[in-house]
Short mmCIF file of C-alpha atoms and ligand atoms in Angstrom, two decimals:
data_model
loop_
_atom_site.label_atom_id
_atom_site.label_comp_id
_atom_site.label_asym_id
_atom_site.label_seq_id
_atom_site.Cartn_x
_atom_site.Cartn_y
_atom_site.Cartn_z
CA UNK B 1 -10.06 16.54 30.56
CA UNK B 2 -12.72 13.91 30.16
CA UNK B 3 -14.79 15.17 27.25
CA UNK B 4 -17.50 12.54 27.68
CA UNK B 5 -18.20 13.98 31.13
CA UNK B 6 -17.98 17.51 29.76
CA UNK B 7 -21.07 17.23 27.62
CA UNK B 8 -23.63 14.73 26.50
CA UNK B 9 -24.62 17.10 23.73
CA UNK B 10 -22.89 16.38 20.45
CA UNK B 11 -23.17 19.86 18.96
CA UNK B 12 -22.10 21.48 22.15
CA UNK B 13 -19.13 19.20 22.53
CA UNK B 14 -18.11 19.96 18.94
CA UNK B 15 -18.10 23.72 19.58
CA UNK B 16 -16.22 23.30 22.81
CA UNK B 17 -13.68 21.01 21.21
CA UNK B 18 -13.06 23.47 18.44
CA UNK B 19 -12.86 26.51 20.65
CA UNK B 20 -10.64 24.87 23.19
CA UNK B 21 -8.60 23.23 20.47
CA UNK B 22 -8.79 20.17 22.64
CA UNK B 23 -9.03 17.41 20.09
CA UNK B 24 -5.63 16.05 19.35
CA UNK B 25 -5.64 13.11 17.02
CA UNK B 26 -2.95 10.46 16.79
CA UNK B 27 -3.19 7.92 13.98
CA UNK B 28 -1.17 4.73 13.61
CA UNK B 29 -1.23 3.05 10.22
CA UNK B 30 -0.83 -0.66 9.55
CA UNK B 31 -0.85 -2.66 6.31
CA UNK B 32 -0.63 -1.64 2.68
CA UNK B 33 0.15 1.66 0.98
CA UNK B 34 -3.55 2.14 0.39
CA UNK B 35 -3.96 2.43 4.15
CA UNK B 36 -1.18 5.01 4.35
CA UNK B 37 -2.97 7.01 1.64
CA UNK B 38 -6.26 6.62 3.56
CA UNK B 39 -4.62 7.93 6.73
CA UNK B 40 -3.66 11.10 4.83
CA UNK B 41 -7.26 11.35 3.67
CA UNK B 42 -8.54 10.95 7.22
CA UNK B 43 -6.09 13.59 8.45
CA UNK B 44 -7.34 15.89 5.65
CA UNK B 45 -10.95 15.39 6.78
CA UNK B 46 -10.15 15.92 10.46
CA UNK B 47 -7.85 18.92 9.93
CA UNK B 48 -10.60 20.53 7.87
CA UNK B 49 -12.91 20.16 10.89
CA UNK B 50 -10.43 21.94 13.12
CA UNK B 51 -8.78 18.96 14.78
CA UNK B 52 -5.08 19.06 15.57
CA UNK B 53 -2.66 16.23 14.87
CA UNK B 54 -0.66 15.12 17.89
CA UNK B 55 3.01 14.27 17.27
CA UNK B 56 3.08 12.13 20.36
CA UNK B 57 0.57 9.52 21.49
CA UNK B 58 0.72 10.91 25.06
CA UNK B 59 -0.64 14.26 23.83
CA UNK B 60 -3.62 12.73 22.04
CA UNK B 61 -7.18 12.44 23.26
CA UNK B 62 -8.22 10.53 20.13
CA UNK B 63 -6.13 7.52 19.11
CA UNK B 64 -7.01 5.87 15.82
CA UNK B 65 -5.56 2.66 14.42
CA UNK B 66 -5.92 2.30 10.66
CA UNK B 67 -5.88 -1.47 10.35
CA UNK B 68 -5.26 -4.35 7.96
CA UNK B 69 -7.07 -7.72 7.74
CA UNK B 70 -5.19 -9.35 4.91
CA UNK B 71 -3.66 -12.11 7.05
CA UNK B 72 -4.34 -13.27 10.58
CA UNK B 73 -0.99 -11.98 11.87
CA UNK B 74 -1.93 -8.44 10.73
CA UNK B 75 -4.99 -8.60 12.97
CA UNK B 76 -3.05 -10.12 15.89
CA UNK B 77 -0.75 -7.10 15.80
CA UNK B 78 -3.75 -4.82 16.35
CA UNK B 79 -5.08 -6.93 19.24
CA UNK B 80 -1.67 -6.66 20.90
CA UNK B 81 -1.65 -2.94 20.34
CA UNK B 82 -5.12 -2.63 21.89
CA UNK B 83 -3.85 -4.40 25.02
CA UNK B 84 -1.19 -1.71 25.30
CA UNK B 85 -3.71 1.09 24.68
CA UNK B 86 -5.79 -0.22 27.61
CA UNK B 87 -3.04 1.13 29.85
CA UNK B 88 -3.25 4.58 28.27
CA UNK B 89 -7.00 4.59 28.66
CA UNK B 90 -6.74 3.52 32.30
CA UNK B 91 -4.55 6.55 33.02
CA UNK B 92 -6.71 8.83 30.94
CA UNK B 93 -10.27 7.50 30.70
CA UNK B 94 -11.41 10.36 28.44
CA UNK B 95 -9.27 9.10 25.56
CA UNK B 96 -11.27 7.94 22.55
CA UNK B 97 -9.86 4.86 20.83
CA UNK B 98 -10.99 4.02 17.32
CA UNK B 99 -10.42 1.30 14.76
CA UNK B 100 -10.43 2.34 11.10
CA UNK B 101 -9.83 0.38 7.91
CA UNK B 102 -10.24 -3.25 6.97
CA UNK B 103 -10.55 -4.73 10.47
CA UNK B 104 -13.28 -2.23 11.28
CA UNK B 105 -15.16 -3.34 8.20
CA UNK B 106 -14.61 -7.04 8.78
CA UNK B 107 -15.38 -7.28 12.48
CA UNK B 108 -17.82 -4.38 12.85
CA UNK B 109 -19.58 -4.16 16.18
CA UNK B 110 -17.98 -7.42 17.36
CA UNK B 111 -14.86 -5.36 17.86
CA UNK B 112 -16.64 -3.04 20.24
CA UNK B 113 -18.36 -5.89 22.05
CA UNK B 114 -15.19 -7.94 22.45
CA UNK B 115 -12.74 -5.15 23.03
CA UNK B 116 -14.18 -2.82 25.60
CA UNK B 117 -11.34 -0.40 25.03
CA UNK B 118 -12.65 0.41 21.52
CA UNK B 119 -15.01 3.41 21.26
CA UNK B 120 -15.46 3.67 17.54
CA UNK B 121 -15.28 1.47 14.49
CA UNK B 122 -15.23 3.15 11.08
CA UNK B 123 -14.79 1.33 7.77
CA UNK B 124 -13.02 2.64 4.63
CA UNK B 125 -16.09 4.20 3.00
CA UNK B 126 -17.34 6.14 6.03
CA UNK B 127 -14.41 8.45 6.75
CA UNK B 128 -16.38 11.59 5.88
CA UNK B 129 -18.50 10.93 8.97
CA UNK B 130 -15.53 10.37 11.26
CA UNK B 131 -15.85 13.77 13.04
CA UNK B 132 -19.46 12.89 13.82
CA UNK B 133 -18.46 9.45 15.19
CA UNK B 134 -15.74 11.01 17.31
CA UNK B 135 -18.28 13.41 18.80
CA UNK B 136 -20.61 10.48 19.50
CA UNK B 137 -17.79 8.71 21.29
CA UNK B 138 -16.98 11.80 23.37
CA UNK B 139 -20.64 11.93 24.28
CA UNK B 140 -20.20 8.50 25.82
CA UNK B 141 -21.73 6.36 23.10
CA UNK B 142 -20.03 3.92 20.78
CA UNK B 143 -19.68 5.13 17.17
CA UNK B 144 -20.04 2.61 14.34
CA UNK B 145 -19.88 3.40 10.63
CA UNK B 146 -19.27 0.42 8.40
CA UNK B 147 -21.45 0.92 5.30
CA UNK B 148 -19.67 0.20 2.06
CA UNK B 149 -20.38 2.46 -0.90
CA UNK B 150 -20.46 1.88 -4.63
CA UNK B 151 -19.57 5.49 -5.38
CA UNK B 152 -17.41 6.98 -2.61
CA UNK B 153 -13.97 7.94 -3.98
CA UNK B 154 -13.20 10.97 -1.74
CA UNK B 155 -12.40 12.72 -5.01
CA UNK B 156 -13.02 16.19 -3.57
CA UNK B 157 -11.01 15.71 -0.37
CA UNK B 158 -7.49 17.05 -0.16
CA UNK B 159 -5.34 14.59 1.80
CA UNK B 160 -3.10 16.07 4.47
CA UNK B 161 0.53 15.46 3.54
CA UNK B 162 3.75 16.62 5.12
CA UNK B 163 6.23 18.04 2.59
CA UNK B 164 8.35 15.31 1.11
CA UNK B 165 9.62 13.63 -2.01
CA UNK B 166 7.23 10.77 -2.52
CA UNK B 167 3.41 10.93 -2.41
CA UNK B 168 0.86 8.13 -2.60
CA UNK B 169 -2.28 8.89 -4.57
CA UNK B 170 -5.16 6.48 -4.48
CA UNK B 171 -6.79 6.52 -7.92
CA UNK B 172 -9.43 3.92 -7.26
CA UNK B 173 -10.96 2.02 -4.37
CA UNK B 174 -12.20 -1.51 -3.82
CA UNK B 175 -11.74 -4.67 -5.84
CA UNK B 176 -14.04 -6.81 -7.98
CA UNK B 177 -11.63 -9.67 -8.55
CA UNK B 178 -12.68 -11.92 -5.68
CA UNK B 179 -9.53 -14.02 -5.51
CA UNK B 180 -10.73 -16.83 -3.28
CA UNK B 181 -8.13 -16.21 -0.53
CA UNK B 182 -8.66 -12.48 -0.20
CA UNK B 183 -10.79 -10.36 2.16
CA UNK B 184 -10.28 -7.09 0.28
CA UNK B 185 -13.49 -7.23 -1.81
CA UNK B 186 -15.38 -7.65 1.48
CA UNK B 187 -13.52 -5.00 3.47
CA UNK B 188 -13.08 -2.39 0.75
CA UNK B 189 -16.12 -3.07 -1.39
CA UNK B 190 -16.71 -2.71 -5.13
CA UNK B 191 -14.28 -1.17 -7.57
CA UNK B 192 -14.72 2.55 -8.35
CA UNK B 193 -12.39 5.11 -9.88
CA UNK B 194 -11.64 8.76 -9.18
CA UNK B 195 -11.82 11.22 -12.06
CA UNK B 196 -8.74 11.66 -14.22
CA UNK B 197 -8.95 15.45 -13.94
CA UNK B 198 -8.88 15.52 -10.15
CA UNK B 199 -5.94 13.10 -10.02
CA UNK B 200 -3.98 15.18 -12.54
CA UNK B 201 -4.68 18.39 -10.63
CA UNK B 202 -3.53 16.71 -7.39
CA UNK B 203 -0.30 15.74 -9.13
CA UNK B 204 0.17 19.36 -10.33
CA UNK B 205 -0.15 20.61 -6.77
CA UNK B 206 2.31 18.00 -5.54
CA UNK B 207 4.82 18.95 -8.21
CA UNK B 208 4.48 22.65 -7.25
CA UNK B 209 5.11 21.70 -3.61
CA UNK B 210 8.38 20.04 -4.58
CA UNK B 211 7.41 16.36 -4.59
CA UNK B 212 9.59 14.37 -6.96
CA UNK B 213 7.74 11.05 -7.16
CA UNK B 214 4.12 9.95 -7.04
CA UNK B 215 2.80 6.41 -6.80
CA UNK B 216 -0.68 5.81 -8.20
CA UNK B 217 -2.46 3.27 -6.03
CA UNK B 218 -5.28 0.83 -6.48
CA UNK B 219 -5.97 -2.81 -5.69
CA UNK B 220 -6.10 -3.44 -9.42
CA UNK B 221 -5.08 -0.25 -11.25
CA UNK B 222 -5.51 -1.85 -14.66
CA UNK B 223 -9.25 -1.73 -14.34
CA UNK B 224 -9.15 2.04 -13.66
CA UNK B 225 -11.82 3.74 -15.72
CA UNK B 226 -12.81 7.38 -15.68
CA UNK B 227 -16.31 6.90 -16.96
CA UNK B 228 -17.60 10.06 -15.32
CA UNK B 229 -15.95 12.65 -17.54
CA UNK B 230 -16.69 13.31 -21.21
CA UNK B 231 -13.09 12.51 -22.18
CA UNK B 232 -13.21 9.16 -20.37
CA UNK B 233 -9.94 7.33 -19.94
CA UNK B 234 -8.38 4.04 -18.94
CA UNK B 235 -5.31 3.52 -16.77
CA UNK B 236 -2.91 4.03 -19.68
CA UNK B 237 -4.57 7.42 -20.35
CA UNK B 238 -4.26 8.31 -16.69
CA UNK B 239 -0.58 7.35 -16.61
CA UNK B 240 0.15 9.37 -19.76
CA UNK B 241 -1.68 12.43 -18.41
CA UNK B 242 0.15 12.08 -15.06
CA UNK B 243 3.53 11.78 -16.77
CA UNK B 244 2.96 14.98 -18.76
CA UNK B 245 2.37 17.12 -15.66
CA UNK B 246 6.07 17.47 -14.88
CA UNK B 247 8.80 15.52 -16.65
CA UNK B 248 11.03 15.68 -13.58
CA UNK B 249 8.39 13.90 -11.50
CA UNK B 250 8.72 10.12 -11.42
CA UNK B 251 5.49 8.20 -11.80
CA UNK B 252 5.08 4.77 -10.19
CA UNK B 253 1.97 2.63 -9.87
CA UNK B 254 0.74 -0.47 -8.10
CA UNK B 255 -0.90 -3.06 -8.20
CA UNK B 256 -1.38 -4.61 -11.66
CA UNK B 257 -3.47 -7.72 -12.23
CA UNK B 258 -2.00 -10.04 -14.91
CA UNK B 259 -5.37 -10.51 -16.56
CA UNK B 260 -5.98 -6.81 -17.24
CA UNK B 261 -2.57 -5.39 -18.11
CA UNK B 262 -2.91 -4.14 -21.71
CA UNK B 263 -0.33 -3.65 -24.46
CA UNK B 264 -1.51 -0.04 -24.61
CA UNK B 265 -0.31 0.35 -21.03
CA UNK B 266 3.06 -1.23 -21.85
CA UNK B 267 3.52 1.18 -24.80
CA UNK B 268 2.57 4.11 -22.58
CA UNK B 269 5.23 3.12 -20.04
CA UNK B 270 7.78 2.81 -22.85
CA UNK B 271 6.89 6.20 -24.36
CA UNK B 272 7.21 8.32 -21.22
CA UNK B 273 10.69 8.65 -19.74
CA UNK B 274 9.38 9.54 -16.29
CA UNK B 275 7.07 6.52 -15.90
CA UNK B 276 9.24 4.01 -14.03
CA UNK B 277 10.03 0.81 -15.89
CA UNK B 278 8.90 -1.30 -13.02
CA UNK B 279 5.78 -3.43 -12.74
CA UNK B 280 4.45 -5.11 -9.62
CA UNK B 281 2.67 -8.13 -11.08
CA UNK B 282 1.51 -10.63 -8.43
CA UNK B 283 1.71 -14.21 -9.70
CA UNK B 284 0.58 -15.87 -6.39
CA UNK B 285 1.41 -19.41 -7.59
CA UNK B 286 3.17 -21.19 -10.44
CA UNK B 287 0.58 -23.96 -10.73
CA UNK B 288 -2.41 -23.60 -13.05
CA UNK B 289 -4.47 -25.88 -10.82
CA UNK B 290 -3.86 -23.64 -7.81
CA UNK B 291 -4.37 -20.46 -9.85
CA UNK B 292 -7.77 -21.77 -10.82
CA UNK B 293 -8.66 -22.58 -7.22
CA UNK B 294 -7.53 -19.06 -6.35
CA UNK B 295 -9.82 -17.63 -9.07
CA UNK B 296 -6.91 -15.68 -10.49
CA UNK B 297 -8.41 -16.00 -14.01
CA UNK B 298 -5.09 -16.46 -15.87
CA UNK B 299 -2.76 -19.34 -16.58
CA UNK B 300 0.99 -19.39 -16.12
CA UNK B 301 1.33 -19.49 -19.91
CA UNK B 302 -0.64 -16.24 -20.18
CA UNK B 303 1.44 -14.74 -17.38
CA UNK B 304 4.79 -15.66 -18.94
CA UNK B 305 3.61 -14.44 -22.32
CA UNK B 306 2.74 -11.08 -20.75
CA UNK B 307 6.19 -10.86 -19.17
CA UNK B 308 7.78 -11.57 -22.54
CA UNK B 309 5.67 -8.92 -24.32
CA UNK B 310 6.49 -6.40 -21.61
CA UNK B 311 10.21 -7.10 -22.02
CA UNK B 312 9.95 -6.61 -25.78
CA UNK B 313 8.07 -3.33 -25.49
CA UNK B 314 10.06 -1.97 -22.49
CA UNK B 315 13.54 -3.53 -22.77
CA UNK B 316 14.75 -2.37 -19.33
CA UNK B 317 11.56 -3.31 -17.45
CA UNK B 318 11.82 -5.09 -14.12
CA UNK B 319 9.19 -6.94 -12.14
CA UNK B 320 8.23 -7.65 -8.58
CA UNK B 321 5.54 -10.04 -7.39
CA UNK B 322 3.45 -11.49 -4.56
CA UNK B 323 3.56 -15.22 -3.79
CA UNK B 324 1.46 -17.32 -1.42
CA UNK B 325 2.91 -20.58 -0.04
CA UNK B 326 0.63 -23.41 1.06
CA UNK B 327 -2.75 -22.59 -0.46
CA UNK B 328 -5.29 -25.40 0.23
CA UNK B 329 -4.38 -28.66 -1.58
CA UNK B 330 -0.97 -27.30 -2.73
CA UNK B 331 1.35 -30.26 -3.33
CA UNK B 332 5.13 -30.35 -3.55
CA UNK B 333 4.72 -30.43 -7.36
CA UNK B 334 2.64 -27.23 -7.27
CA UNK B 335 5.26 -25.65 -5.02
CA UNK B 336 8.07 -26.62 -7.42
CA UNK B 337 6.10 -24.95 -10.22
CA UNK B 338 6.12 -21.72 -8.20
CA UNK B 339 9.91 -21.96 -7.82
CA UNK B 340 10.11 -22.66 -11.55
CA UNK B 341 8.14 -19.54 -12.47
CA UNK B 342 10.39 -17.45 -10.21
CA UNK B 343 13.40 -18.79 -12.08
CA UNK B 344 11.80 -18.07 -15.44
CA UNK B 345 10.77 -14.50 -14.64
CA UNK B 346 13.66 -13.58 -12.34
CA UNK B 347 11.86 -10.95 -10.28
CA UNK B 348 13.77 -8.01 -8.86
CA UNK B 349 11.83 -8.47 -5.63
CA UNK B 350 8.92 -10.35 -4.09
CA UNK B 351 6.47 -10.13 -1.19
CA UNK B 352 6.10 -13.68 0.06
CA UNK B 353 3.48 -15.03 2.44
CA UNK B 354 2.16 -18.16 4.09
CA UNK B 355 -1.47 -18.76 3.20
CA UNK B 356 -3.75 -17.50 5.96
CA UNK B 357 -7.43 -18.58 5.93
CA UNK B 358 -9.80 -15.61 6.10
CA UNK B 359 -13.35 -16.10 7.25
CA UNK B 360 -15.98 -15.24 4.64
CA UNK B 361 -13.73 -15.93 1.64
CA UNK B 362 -14.33 -18.90 -0.68
CA UNK B 363 -11.02 -20.48 0.24
CA UNK B 364 -12.08 -20.48 3.89
CA UNK B 365 -14.50 -23.27 3.01
CA UNK B 366 -11.64 -25.31 1.52
CA UNK B 367 -9.69 -27.57 3.82
CA UNK B 368 -6.55 -25.72 4.98
CA UNK B 369 -4.72 -29.01 4.60
CA UNK B 370 -1.08 -27.98 4.14
CA UNK B 371 0.51 -28.42 7.58
CA UNK B 372 2.06 -25.30 9.03
CA UNK B 373 5.59 -26.79 8.94
CA UNK B 374 5.18 -27.50 5.22
CA UNK B 375 3.95 -23.96 4.61
CA UNK B 376 6.91 -22.59 6.55
CA UNK B 377 9.38 -24.78 4.68
CA UNK B 378 7.93 -23.82 1.28
CA UNK B 379 7.91 -20.15 2.19
CA UNK B 380 11.53 -20.49 3.22
CA UNK B 381 12.43 -22.08 -0.14
CA UNK B 382 10.71 -19.22 -1.92
CA UNK B 383 12.47 -16.55 0.16
CA UNK B 384 15.88 -18.19 -0.31
CA UNK B 385 15.44 -18.46 -4.05
CA UNK B 386 14.29 -14.85 -4.32
CA UNK B 387 17.29 -13.63 -2.32
CA UNK B 388 19.62 -15.51 -4.62
CA UNK B 389 17.93 -14.08 -7.72
CA UNK B 390 17.92 -10.52 -6.32
CA UNK B 391 21.61 -10.86 -5.49
CA UNK B 392 22.43 -12.11 -8.99
CA UNK B 393 20.40 -9.37 -10.69
CA UNK B 394 22.10 -6.73 -8.54
CA UNK B 395 25.55 -8.16 -9.32
CA UNK B 396 24.76 -7.66 -13.01
CA UNK B 397 24.22 -3.96 -12.31
CA UNK B 398 27.90 -3.55 -11.37
CA UNK B 399 29.59 -1.32 -13.93
CA UNK B 400 26.30 0.21 -15.14
CA UNK B 401 25.26 3.83 -14.62
CA UNK B 402 21.96 4.56 -12.91
CA UNK B 403 19.94 7.73 -12.45
CA UNK B 404 19.18 8.11 -8.75
CA UNK B 405 16.60 10.34 -7.11
CA UNK B 406 18.35 11.48 -3.92
CA UNK B 407 16.30 10.83 -0.78
CA UNK B 408 18.68 11.75 2.06
CA UNK B 409 21.58 10.49 4.14
CA UNK B 410 22.10 6.73 4.02
CA UNK B 411 20.77 4.72 6.97
CA UNK B 412 24.21 3.75 8.18
CA UNK B 413 26.32 6.90 7.74
CA UNK B 414 25.92 10.64 7.15
CA UNK B 415 28.98 10.48 4.89
CA UNK B 416 26.81 8.73 2.31
CA UNK B 417 23.62 9.63 0.50
CA UNK B 418 20.90 7.25 -0.49
CA UNK B 419 18.27 7.26 -3.22
CA UNK B 420 16.46 4.97 -5.63
CA UNK B 421 16.86 3.86 -9.20
CA UNK B 422 14.03 3.85 -11.70
CA UNK B 423 13.50 0.18 -10.76
CA UNK B 424 13.14 1.18 -7.10
CA UNK B 425 16.50 -0.14 -5.85
CA UNK B 426 18.08 1.61 -2.90
CA UNK B 427 21.46 2.98 -3.99
CA UNK B 428 24.12 4.38 -1.67
CA UNK B 429 26.95 6.73 -2.75
CA UNK B 430 29.37 9.22 -1.10
CA UNK B 431 27.93 12.54 0.04
CA UNK B 432 28.75 15.63 -2.00
CA UNK B 433 28.35 19.24 -0.85
CA UNK B 434 26.29 20.35 -3.81
CA UNK B 435 23.88 17.47 -3.90
CA UNK B 436 20.56 17.98 -2.18
CA UNK B 437 17.54 15.83 -1.42
CA UNK B 438 15.33 15.76 -4.54
CA UNK B 439 18.20 16.03 -7.05
CA UNK B 440 18.72 13.45 -9.75
CA UNK B 441 22.31 12.19 -10.01
CA UNK B 442 24.13 9.66 -12.13
CA UNK B 443 25.88 6.91 -10.15
CA UNK B 444 28.18 4.19 -11.44
CA UNK B 445 27.50 0.97 -9.52
CA UNK B 446 30.60 -0.72 -8.09
CA UNK B 447 29.19 -3.12 -5.46
CA UNK B 448 25.87 -4.80 -4.64
CA UNK B 449 24.09 -6.95 -2.07
CA UNK B 450 20.68 -8.58 -2.57
CA UNK B 451 18.99 -5.44 -1.20
CA UNK B 452 21.27 -2.47 -1.99
CA UNK B 453 23.46 -1.05 -4.75
CA UNK B 454 26.60 0.98 -3.97
CA UNK B 455 28.47 3.29 -6.31
CA UNK B 456 30.22 6.57 -7.08
CA UNK B 457 28.97 9.77 -8.67
CA UNK B 458 29.58 10.11 -12.37
CA UNK B 459 28.81 13.84 -12.63
CA UNK B 460 28.03 16.22 -9.82
CA UNK B 461 24.45 16.72 -10.94
CA UNK B 462 22.30 16.03 -13.96
N1 LIG I 501 -3.10 -15.35 2.90
C1 LIG I 501 -1.85 -15.05 2.50
N2 LIG I 501 -1.56 -14.04 1.67
C2 LIG I 501 -2.61 -13.29 1.22
N3 LIG I 501 -2.64 -12.23 0.37
C3 LIG I 501 -3.91 -11.83 0.26
N4 LIG I 501 -4.72 -12.62 0.99
C4 LIG I 501 -3.93 -13.54 1.59
C5 LIG I 501 -4.16 -14.63 2.47
N5 LIG I 501 -5.40 -14.95 2.86
C6 LIG I 501 -1.46 -11.69 -0.28
C7 LIG I 501 -1.55 -11.82 -1.81
C8 LIG I 501 -1.81 -10.40 -2.25
C9 LIG I 501 -1.08 -9.61 -1.19
C10 LIG I 501 -1.50 -8.20 -1.07
O1 LIG I 501 -1.35 -10.31 0.00
O2 LIG I 501 -0.31 -12.27 -2.29
O3 LIG I 501 -1.35 -10.13 -3.54
FE1 LIG I 502 -7.41 -9.34 -3.22
FE2 LIG I 502 -7.29 -10.46 -5.66
FE3 LIG I 502 -8.41 -8.02 -5.35
FE4 LIG I 502 -5.75 -8.31 -5.08
S1 LIG I 502 -6.93 -8.66 -6.98
S2 LIG I 502 -7.13 -7.16 -3.70
S3 LIG I 502 -5.59 -10.34 -4.15
S4 LIG I 502 -9.18 -9.95 -4.50
#
């Protein structure tokens, strides 16, 4: 039924929607883990208002895309998706189509003006008002909510999560770092933290529901600060409090900024057996000149010193990173410095990107002077080197014993189970009757590729 024809009256349409249980929401999520956590938040808000979640896009009368703006190709994906959604809307003109997340914030009403198929545009700090915007859209008007907030943390909202093993918890929002290439400070606003108490109580509930792993999320978790409560607390305090909730619950976190990662945090990771010995520490470039142009606020010497301290304090620690190839003015020498840093650190894994100019950032005003073929070639060098390093590191695991959190059947065969090590490596081993999803098992590694470890069970169960 076409709800916009049904009523022009917002309140009336709300009552009718609720009574008729007509509003079926379908959300697609793009981009980073923060967006996946935000989708759960949005589902929590909408469920609370009596909306139903559609399993299938065909059953939905509200389709929301939670979007990412980090690179141009992320936005192109959404434009392609909108072309496809046009068809759905043609068949069913009452369908409301909305854009949430970073693209909503970046492009605002331009999105509605340019893409006629879009009925509502809601940025990351306006999700509480989403039910209201949906009603506006059903009433035939376009809904736009793109104000950023200095205080909104959604601390009191319970995200909607299916039962599972692994939960994402966003502990802070926004970013104050203003790396010159990055849109996040513009699309997600200023940094603000949730309270330590509410995060810890969320973790308690997740543990009681049977979750076995939580990942604490923030654009820069090291500047987490609970300045609202009397006890206060920095990120190390939050990690320690999270780890004490349930010793059988693994605690992960991302992302750390190299400037803010403290020794206190490293000691906290070392002290708690259930905080994973794994740090995602984006380096971005190996050249100090480029790091300065990027406003990363550290030098490679500082970065390598931090890695060394971390390895002293947490002997089994492993690292992953983010790298950008072809930032403005990057020369071959700068590029070789990036390869050099990769060889020095020997990351377990890396997310590697071509530089993509983003309007409104400082770097956008710089000349994007590295030709696309050079960017592609450099990115390829970086990927090849990382694959080689990952392969070598995984080969060294052969013969060692690893504790695996069992996640389910392996992708390729039901005769095998799959899970992850403390350092987040997928590990595959033969199925065993008594081993269930959520168990911890000890596996002796006997084979490895650059992406996966293989092995046999040492004991049946821990
Ligand atoms: N171009 C390419 N990569 C980018 N990133 C952020 N902005 C850009 C951009 N404009 C990368 C950085 C960051 C990761 C989340 O995305 O490496 O750490
Ligand atoms: Fe973007 Fe830099 Fe903030 Fe990361 S730390 S979100 S790269 S501005």
